[in-house]
Amino acid sequence: MADTTKVRAKNAYHHGDLRQQLLNATRQLVEEKGPDGFSVSEACRRAGVSTAAPYRHFSDKTDMIAALIVECMKEMTARLIEAGAAHPFGTIEAIAAGGIEYVHFAETNPAMFRLMFSENYGRSEIEEAGHDCYNSLLLQVASYLGKNEVDEEVLRESFPLWTFVHGTSFLWIDGKADFAKTQQSVEELVSEATRRLLPQRSQQ
Amino acid sequence: MADTTKVRAKNAYHHGDLRQQLLNATRQLVEEKGPDGFSVSEACRRAGVSTAAPYRHFSDKTDMIAALIVECMKEMTARLIEAGAAHPFGTIEAIAAGGIEYVHFAETNPAMFRLMFSENYGRSEIEEAGHDCYNSLLLQVASYLGKNEVDEEVLRESFPLWTFVHGTSFLWIDGKADFAKTQQSVEELVSEATRRLLPQRSQQ
DNA sequence: ACATAAAGTTAGAGTTGCTTACATCAAGTG
DNA sequence: CACTTGATGTAAGCAACTCTAACTTTATGT
């Protein structure tokens, strides 16, 4: 069946890849006008298609957003893993690097970050993507604690770390970091907190 | 001048106190339909007035929201102070109690909480109310560190605490706490983190 | 070539919302 | 009681946006 040079994806007829271009346009829009300041129409305008076109690719407006959120979540996950990989697996440095990258992602995509953590409205795809992301942290912490599996203790020690960088991200993009008026950088802030929140390894 | 039974405020002509009732209706609406799921029209419907009525009290839709946000911020501040006051000033217990109440407020008013930390759009009133709120923490921490003023160190030690409860709040209302699958309550989570994040007092 | 299905367009129905111009009504004042 | 003032209602303008239906164009396989 598939024989020569053309294997291109099914969804590459007229426009190229409208689905992806719509997602790109929407993402850009979100960053410009805020988590809720976008519309399908405007995304169409930017992608250079009619307002009816999207309905060949997405059943719904919410369907479109959900797809975008999942895409970003995966991108974020990839970056977190990559950032951690710069240090030996399961060390405080690796864990902190992930946290720093978390904040950094939020800083770079503030509105998308907000959108990602809005009302998922029970979309299982989003929840799954979220789980995958969190899992990258769980594995590091498990290793840090010298375990082969993610058990109760790993969960208990990991959650505060997530919580911390999550809050830092929000306050940071809200400009609330100025409140602190401390000269600390994100890197110092997250590194220090990670060190304090994790139990000392020495007991091992 | 004021003589008998009617002393009612200036802004209590026809409707009673439309301004406040509009804020109440809006708040209810926000909680029902999410941080951006409200409209002036719908608020009017609920307050039982025409869609034009609000414009005697607020110059704008954003003006209305801003007023609501400030109101909630003050309410939150009051609760935090009250929660802290249940313990000796400047103790870890008092600080943790404030943090727990912070999360609790978010839990009780999830959509408003989100709205409070959305795009303030440079409204100085909101920023001010935020500062007042944060200040209640700063004073506790200053006392914990045995200081009379809020200096650089107080700021540095306080910010992570805020960051932590802020993140916890968001994840909690997002239902992401299930990710943790840990049986910990908010109280335990925040107390433990507060203890770990603050420097030991013993060095004093 | 030709049939077919995918991808996109045109046109529009239906909804909702913000805001303003003007009319009305209640309450206090001289 | 006439008058002012401020609070609310009525009506309407206008702008968006979502989504559907029916039609057109393009690519693909045989």
Coordinates of C-alpha atoms (C1' of nucleotides) in Angstrom, one line a residue:
Chain A
M1 CA 0.0 0.0 0.0
A2 CA 2.3 2.8 1.1
D3 CA 4.9 2.8 -1.6
T4 CA 6.9 5.8 -2.5
T5 CA 7.6 9.3 -1.3
K6 CA 4.3 10.3 0.1
V7 CA 3.5 9.1 3.5
R8 CA 2.3 12.4 4.8
A9 CA -0.3 12.4 7.5
K10 CA -3.9 12.1 6.8
N11 CA -4.5 15.6 7.9
A12 CA -2.4 17.4 5.4
Y13 CA -4.7 18.2 2.5
H14 CA -5.3 21.8 1.7
H15 CA -3.9 24.0 4.3
G16 CA -0.9 22.1 5.3
D17 CA -1.7 21.2 8.8
L18 CA -4.5 23.3 10.0
R19 CA -5.0 21.5 13.2
Q20 CA -1.6 22.4 14.4
Q21 CA -1.7 25.9 13.0
L22 CA -4.9 26.5 14.9
L23 CA -3.3 25.3 18.1
N24 CA -0.4 27.6 17.5
A25 CA -2.6 30.5 16.8
T26 CA -4.6 29.8 19.9
R27 CA -1.6 29.5 22.0
Q28 CA -0.3 32.8 20.7
L29 CA -3.7 34.4 21.4
V30 CA -3.8 33.1 24.9
E31 CA -0.5 34.6 25.7
E32 CA -1.5 37.9 24.3
K33 CA -5.0 38.2 25.7
G34 CA -5.0 36.0 28.8
P35 CA -6.3 32.6 29.6
D36 CA -9.8 33.4 28.6
G37 CA -9.3 36.2 26.1
F38 CA -9.3 34.0 23.1
S39 CA -11.9 32.9 20.6
V40 CA -12.2 30.4 17.9
S41 CA -12.9 33.2 15.4
E42 CA -9.8 35.1 16.2
A43 CA -7.7 32.0 16.0
C44 CA -9.2 31.4 12.5
R45 CA -8.4 34.9 11.5
R46 CA -4.8 34.4 12.4
A47 CA -4.5 31.0 10.8
G48 CA -6.1 32.6 7.7
V49 CA -9.1 30.3 7.4
S50 CA -12.8 30.7 7.7
T51 CA -14.5 30.4 11.1
A52 CA -16.1 27.2 10.1
A53 CA -12.8 25.4 9.3
P54 CA -11.9 24.3 12.8
Y55 CA -15.0 22.2 13.1
R56 CA -13.4 19.6 10.8
H57 CA -10.6 19.1 13.3
F58 CA -12.3 19.8 16.7
S59 CA -15.8 19.0 17.7
D60 CA -15.9 21.9 19.9
K61 CA -14.2 25.0 21.3
T62 CA -13.4 23.2 24.5
D63 CA -12.1 20.3 22.5
M64 CA -9.6 22.7 20.9
I65 CA -8.5 24.1 24.2
A66 CA -8.1 20.7 25.7
A67 CA -5.9 19.7 22.9
L68 CA -3.8 22.8 23.4
I69 CA -3.5 22.2 27.1
V70 CA -2.4 18.6 26.6
E71 CA 0.2 19.7 24.0
C72 CA 1.7 22.2 26.5
M73 CA 1.6 19.8 29.3
K74 CA 3.7 17.4 27.3
E75 CA 6.1 20.1 26.3
M76 CA 6.5 21.0 29.9
T77 CA 7.1 17.4 31.0
A78 CA 9.8 17.1 28.4
R79 CA 11.5 20.2 29.6
L80 CA 11.4 19.1 33.2
I81 CA 12.9 15.8 32.4
E82 CA 15.6 17.4 30.3
A83 CA 16.4 19.9 33.0
G84 CA 16.7 17.1 35.6
A85 CA 18.9 15.1 33.3
A86 CA 21.7 17.6 33.6
H87 CA 22.4 16.2 37.0
P88 CA 22.9 12.8 38.5
F89 CA 19.5 11.1 38.8
G90 CA 17.9 11.2 42.2
T91 CA 20.1 14.0 43.6
I92 CA 18.8 17.2 45.2
E93 CA 20.4 19.1 42.3
A94 CA 18.4 17.2 39.8
I95 CA 15.2 17.7 41.7
A96 CA 15.8 21.3 42.2
A97 CA 16.7 21.8 38.5
G98 CA 13.3 20.4 37.6
G99 CA 11.6 22.8 40.0
I100 CA 13.5 25.7 38.6
E101 CA 12.5 24.7 35.1
Y102 CA 8.9 24.4 36.2
V103 CA 8.9 28.1 37.3
H104 CA 10.8 29.0 34.2
F105 CA 8.1 27.4 32.0
A106 CA 5.4 29.4 33.8
E107 CA 7.5 32.5 33.4
T108 CA 7.8 32.0 29.7
N109 CA 4.2 31.0 29.1
P110 CA 2.3 32.7 31.9
A111 CA -1.2 32.7 30.4
M112 CA -0.9 29.1 29.1
F113 CA 0.3 28.1 32.5
R114 CA -2.8 29.6 34.0
L115 CA -5.0 27.9 31.5
M116 CA -3.3 24.5 32.1
F117 CA -4.3 24.7 35.7
S118 CA -7.8 26.0 35.3
E119 CA -11.0 24.1 35.1
N120 CA -10.1 20.9 33.3
Y121 CA -13.7 20.1 33.5
G122 CA -13.1 16.4 33.9
R123 CA -11.1 15.9 30.7
S124 CA -9.3 12.7 31.3
E125 CA -6.7 13.5 28.6
I126 CA -5.6 16.5 30.6
E127 CA -5.5 14.7 33.8
E128 CA -3.4 12.0 32.3
A129 CA -0.9 14.5 30.9
G130 CA -0.7 16.0 34.3
H131 CA 0.0 12.7 35.9
D132 CA 2.8 12.0 33.5
C133 CA 4.3 15.3 34.3
Y134 CA 4.1 14.8 38.1
N135 CA 5.5 11.3 37.6
S136 CA 8.9 12.7 36.4
L137 CA 9.2 14.2 39.9
L138 CA 8.1 11.1 41.7
L139 CA 10.8 9.0 40.1
Q140 CA 13.5 11.4 41.1
V141 CA 12.3 11.6 44.7
A142 CA 12.0 7.8 44.9
S143 CA 15.5 7.5 43.8
Y144 CA 16.6 10.2 46.2
L145 CA 15.0 8.2 49.0
G146 CA 16.8 5.1 47.7
K147 CA 13.6 3.3 46.6
N148 CA 12.7 1.3 43.6
E149 CA 9.1 2.1 43.7
V150 CA 6.8 5.0 44.3
D151 CA 5.4 4.3 47.7
E152 CA 3.5 6.2 50.3
E153 CA 6.6 8.0 51.6
V154 CA 7.7 9.1 48.2
L155 CA 4.3 10.6 47.6
R156 CA 4.3 12.4 50.9
E157 CA 7.7 13.9 50.3
S158 CA 7.1 14.8 46.7
F159 CA 3.8 16.7 47.0
P160 CA 5.2 19.6 49.0
L161 CA 7.9 20.1 46.4
W162 CA 5.3 20.4 43.7
T163 CA 3.2 22.6 45.8
F164 CA 6.1 24.9 46.4
V165 CA 7.2 25.4 42.8
H166 CA 3.6 25.7 41.7
G167 CA 3.0 28.5 44.1
T168 CA 6.2 30.2 43.2
S169 CA 5.2 30.0 39.6
F170 CA 1.9 31.7 40.2
L171 CA 3.2 34.4 42.4
W172 CA 6.1 35.0 40.0
I173 CA 3.9 35.5 37.0
D174 CA 1.5 37.6 39.0
G175 CA 4.4 40.0 39.7
K176 CA 3.9 39.2 43.4
A177 CA 7.6 38.3 43.7
D178 CA 8.2 42.0 44.1
F179 CA 6.3 41.7 47.4
A180 CA 9.2 39.7 48.6
K181 CA 11.6 42.5 47.7
T182 CA 14.3 40.0 48.3
Q183 CA 17.0 39.9 45.8
Q184 CA 16.9 36.2 45.5
S185 CA 16.7 34.6 42.1
V186 CA 14.3 31.8 41.3
E187 CA 17.2 29.5 41.3
E188 CA 18.3 30.3 44.8
L189 CA 14.7 30.3 46.1
V190 CA 13.8 26.9 44.7
S191 CA 17.2 25.3 45.5
E192 CA 17.0 26.4 49.1
A193 CA 13.4 25.3 49.6
T194 CA 14.1 21.9 48.0
R195 CA 16.9 21.4 50.4
R196 CA 14.8 22.3 53.4
L197 CA 11.7 20.4 52.3
L198 CA 13.4 17.1 51.6
P199 CA 14.5 14.9 54.5
Q200 CA 18.3 14.7 55.0
R201 CA 19.8 11.9 53.2
S202 CA 22.4 11.3 55.9
Q203 CA 20.1 9.0 57.9
Q204 CA 20.6 6.4 55.2
Chain B
M1 CA -31.1 65.9 61.6
A2 CA -31.4 62.2 61.9
D3 CA -34.4 61.9 64.1
T4 CA -36.5 58.8 64.2
T5 CA -36.2 55.4 62.6
K6 CA -34.7 56.1 59.2
V7 CA -31.0 56.8 59.2
R8 CA -30.2 54.6 56.3
A9 CA -27.1 55.3 54.2
K10 CA -27.0 57.7 51.3
N11 CA -26.9 55.0 48.8
A12 CA -30.1 53.4 50.0
Y13 CA -32.8 55.0 48.0
H14 CA -34.7 52.7 45.9
H15 CA -33.2 49.3 46.1
G16 CA -31.7 49.2 49.5
D17 CA -28.0 48.9 48.9
L18 CA -27.6 47.9 45.3
R19 CA -23.9 48.3 45.2
Q20 CA -23.4 45.6 47.9
Q21 CA -26.1 43.4 46.5
L22 CA -24.4 43.5 43.1
L23 CA -21.2 42.5 44.6
N24 CA -22.9 39.6 46.4
A25 CA -24.6 38.5 43.3
T26 CA -21.4 38.6 41.3
R27 CA -19.5 36.7 43.9
Q28 CA -22.1 34.0 43.9
L29 CA -22.0 33.9 40.2
V30 CA -18.3 33.6 40.1
E31 CA -18.4 30.7 42.4
E32 CA -21.0 29.0 40.3
K33 CA -19.6 29.6 36.8
G34 CA -15.9 30.1 37.4
P35 CA -13.6 33.1 37.5
D36 CA -14.7 34.4 34.1
G37 CA -18.1 32.9 33.8
F38 CA -20.0 35.9 35.0
S39 CA -21.5 38.9 33.4
V40 CA -22.9 42.2 34.5
S41 CA -26.2 41.2 33.0
E42 CA -26.5 38.0 34.9
A43 CA -25.5 39.8 38.2
C44 CA -28.3 42.3 37.5
R45 CA -30.8 39.5 36.9
R46 CA -30.0 38.0 40.3
A47 CA -30.1 41.3 42.1
G48 CA -33.4 42.0 40.4
V49 CA -32.5 45.1 38.7
S50 CA -32.1 46.3 35.1
T51 CA -28.8 45.8 33.3
A52 CA -28.2 49.5 33.3
A53 CA -28.5 49.9 37.1
P54 CA -24.9 49.0 37.9
Y55 CA -23.5 51.9 36.0
R56 CA -24.6 54.3 38.7
H57 CA -22.3 52.5 41.1
F58 CA -19.5 51.2 39.0
S59 CA -17.9 52.9 36.0
D60 CA -17.2 49.7 34.3
K61 CA -17.4 46.0 34.5
T62 CA -13.8 45.8 35.5
D63 CA -14.5 48.4 38.2
M64 CA -17.1 46.0 39.6
I65 CA -14.8 43.1 39.7
A66 CA -12.0 45.1 41.2
A67 CA -14.3 46.1 44.0
L68 CA -15.2 42.5 44.6
I69 CA -11.7 41.4 44.6
V70 CA -10.7 44.0 47.1
E71 CA -13.6 43.0 49.3
C72 CA -12.6 39.3 49.3
M73 CA -8.9 40.2 49.9
K74 CA -9.9 42.1 53.0
E75 CA -12.1 39.3 54.2
M76 CA -9.2 36.8 53.7
T77 CA -6.8 39.0 55.5
A78 CA -9.1 39.3 58.5
R79 CA -9.5 35.5 58.6
L80 CA -5.8 34.9 58.4
I81 CA -5.1 37.3 61.3
E82 CA -7.9 35.7 63.3
A83 CA -6.6 32.2 62.7
G84 CA -3.1 33.3 63.8
A85 CA -4.4 34.9 66.9
A86 CA -5.5 31.6 68.2
H87 CA -1.8 30.9 69.1
P88 CA 0.9 32.9 70.7
F89 CA 2.2 35.6 68.3
G90 CA 5.3 34.7 66.4
T91 CA 5.2 31.0 67.0
I92 CA 5.4 28.3 64.4
E93 CA 1.9 27.3 65.4
A94 CA 0.5 30.8 64.7
I95 CA 2.3 30.9 61.3
A96 CA 1.1 27.5 60.3
A97 CA -2.5 28.3 61.4
G98 CA -2.4 31.3 59.1
G99 CA -1.2 29.1 56.3
I100 CA -3.9 26.5 56.9
E101 CA -6.5 29.2 56.9
Y102 CA -5.1 30.5 53.6
V103 CA -5.7 27.1 52.0
H104 CA -9.0 26.8 53.7
F105 CA -10.2 30.1 52.3
A106 CA -9.2 29.0 48.8
E107 CA -11.0 25.7 49.4
T108 CA -14.2 27.6 50.4
N109 CA -14.1 30.2 47.6
P110 CA -12.2 28.5 44.8
A111 CA -13.3 30.6 41.9
M112 CA -13.0 33.8 43.8
F113 CA -9.5 32.8 44.9
R114 CA -8.6 32.3 41.3
L115 CA -10.0 35.6 40.4
M116 CA -8.1 37.3 43.1
F117 CA -4.9 36.1 41.7
S118 CA -5.6 36.7 38.0
E119 CA -4.7 39.7 36.0
N120 CA -5.1 42.7 38.4
Y121 CA -4.4 44.8 35.4
G122 CA -2.5 47.3 37.4
R123 CA -5.2 48.2 39.8
S124 CA -3.5 49.8 42.7
E125 CA -6.3 49.1 45.1
I126 CA -6.0 45.4 44.6
E127 CA -2.2 45.4 44.9
E128 CA -2.6 47.4 48.1
A129 CA -5.1 44.9 49.6
G130 CA -2.6 42.2 48.6
H131 CA 0.2 43.9 50.4
D132 CA -1.9 44.2 53.6
C133 CA -2.7 40.5 53.5
Y134 CA 0.9 39.5 53.0
N135 CA 1.9 41.9 55.8
S136 CA 0.1 39.8 58.4
L137 CA 2.5 37.0 57.6
L138 CA 5.6 39.2 57.6
L139 CA 4.8 40.5 61.1
Q140 CA 4.5 37.0 62.5
V141 CA 7.7 35.9 60.9
A142 CA 9.5 38.9 62.1
S143 CA 8.4 38.1 65.6
Y144 CA 9.4 34.5 65.2
L145 CA 12.9 35.6 64.2
G146 CA 13.0 37.9 67.2
K147 CA 13.0 41.1 65.3
N148 CA 11.1 44.4 65.6
E149 CA 11.1 45.3 62.0
V150 CA 10.6 43.6 58.7
D151 CA 14.1 43.4 57.3
E152 CA 15.7 41.6 54.4
E153 CA 15.9 38.3 56.3
V154 CA 12.2 38.4 57.3
L155 CA 11.3 38.9 53.7
R156 CA 13.5 36.0 52.6
E157 CA 12.1 33.6 55.1
S158 CA 8.5 34.6 54.6
F159 CA 8.2 34.4 50.8
P160 CA 8.7 30.6 50.6
L161 CA 5.9 30.2 53.2
W162 CA 3.5 32.2 51.1
T163 CA 4.6 30.4 48.0
F164 CA 4.0 27.1 49.6
V165 CA 0.5 27.7 50.8
H166 CA -0.4 29.5 47.6
G167 CA 0.6 26.5 45.6
T168 CA -1.1 24.1 47.9
S169 CA -4.3 26.2 47.6
F170 CA -4.2 26.0 43.8
L171 CA -3.5 22.3 43.6
W172 CA -6.1 21.6 46.2
I173 CA -8.9 23.4 44.5
D174 CA -7.8 21.9 41.2
G175 CA -8.3 18.5 42.7
K176 CA -4.7 17.7 42.1
A177 CA -4.3 16.8 45.7
D178 CA -5.5 13.4 44.7
F179 CA -2.3 13.0 42.7
A180 CA -0.5 12.9 46.0
K181 CA -2.7 10.1 47.1
T182 CA -1.2 10.7 50.5
Q183 CA -3.7 10.6 53.3
Q184 CA -2.3 13.8 54.8
S185 CA -4.7 16.5 55.7
V186 CA -4.1 20.1 54.8
E187 CA -3.3 20.8 58.4
E188 CA -0.5 18.2 58.5
L189 CA 0.8 19.2 55.2
V190 CA 1.1 22.9 55.9
S191 CA 2.3 22.4 59.5
E192 CA 5.1 20.1 58.5
A193 CA 6.2 22.3 55.6
T194 CA 6.2 25.4 57.8
R195 CA 8.4 23.6 60.3
R196 CA 10.8 22.6 57.6
L197 CA 10.9 25.8 55.7
L198 CA 11.6 28.0 58.7
P199 CA 15.0 28.1 60.2
Q200 CA 15.2 26.5 63.6
R201 CA 14.7 28.9 66.5
S202 CA 17.2 27.0 68.7
Q203 CA 20.1 29.0 67.3
Q204 CA 18.9 32.0 69.2
Chain C
dA1 C1' -10.7 9.8 -16.1
dC2 C1' -13.8 9.3 -12.4
dA3 C1' -15.7 8.5 -7.9
dT4 C1' -15.1 9.6 -3.3
dA5 C1' -14.0 11.6 0.8
dA6 C1' -11.6 15.1 3.1
dA7 C1' -10.8 20.1 3.9
dG8 C1' -12.3 24.4 3.4
dT9 C1' -15.8 28.4 2.2
dT10 C1' -20.1 31.2 2.4
dA11 C1' -23.9 32.6 4.8
dG12 C1' -26.4 32.9 8.5
dA13 C1' -29.2 31.7 12.7
dG14 C1' -29.2 32.2 17.4
dT15 C1' -27.3 33.9 21.6
dT16 C1' -25.2 36.9 24.8
dG17 C1' -23.2 40.7 26.5
dC18 C1' -21.6 45.8 27.3
dT19 C1' -23.0 50.2 27.2
dT20 C1' -25.6 54.5 26.4
dA21 C1' -29.7 57.9 25.9
dC22 C1' -33.6 58.9 27.6
dA23 C1' -37.7 58.5 30.7
dT24 C1' -39.5 57.7 35.3
dC25 C1' -39.9 57.6 40.1
dA26 C1' -38.7 58.3 45.1
dA27 C1' -37.1 61.3 48.6
dG28 C1' -35.6 65.3 50.7
dT29 C1' -35.6 70.7 50.5
dG30 C1' -37.2 75.5 50.6
Chain D
dC1 C1' -46.1 72.1 46.8
dA2 C1' -42.7 72.9 43.2
dC3 C1' -38.0 71.6 42.5
dT4 C1' -33.7 69.3 42.6
dT5 C1' -31.2 65.3 42.8
dG6 C1' -30.0 60.8 42.4
dA7 C1' -31.5 55.8 41.6
dT8 C1' -33.5 52.8 38.6
dG9 C1' -36.1 51.2 34.4
dT10 C1' -36.8 50.9 29.2
dA11 C1' -35.2 50.4 24.9
dA12 C1' -32.1 49.9 21.7
dG13 C1' -27.4 49.9 19.4
dC14 C1' -23.8 47.3 18.4
dA15 C1' -20.3 44.0 18.4
dA16 C1' -18.8 39.3 19.1
dC17 C1' -18.8 34.7 19.1
dT18 C1' -20.2 29.7 18.6
dC19 C1' -21.9 26.5 15.7
dT20 C1' -24.6 24.5 11.6
dA21 C1' -26.0 23.6 6.9
dA22 C1' -25.1 23.4 2.3
dC23 C1' -22.0 24.0 -1.3
dT24 C1' -17.1 24.0 -3.5
dT25 C1' -12.6 22.7 -4.2
dT26 C1' -8.7 19.5 -3.9
dA27 C1' -6.2 15.1 -3.4
dT28 C1' -6.2 10.2 -3.7
dG29 C1' -6.9 5.6 -5.4
dT30 C1' -8.3 2.7 -8.9

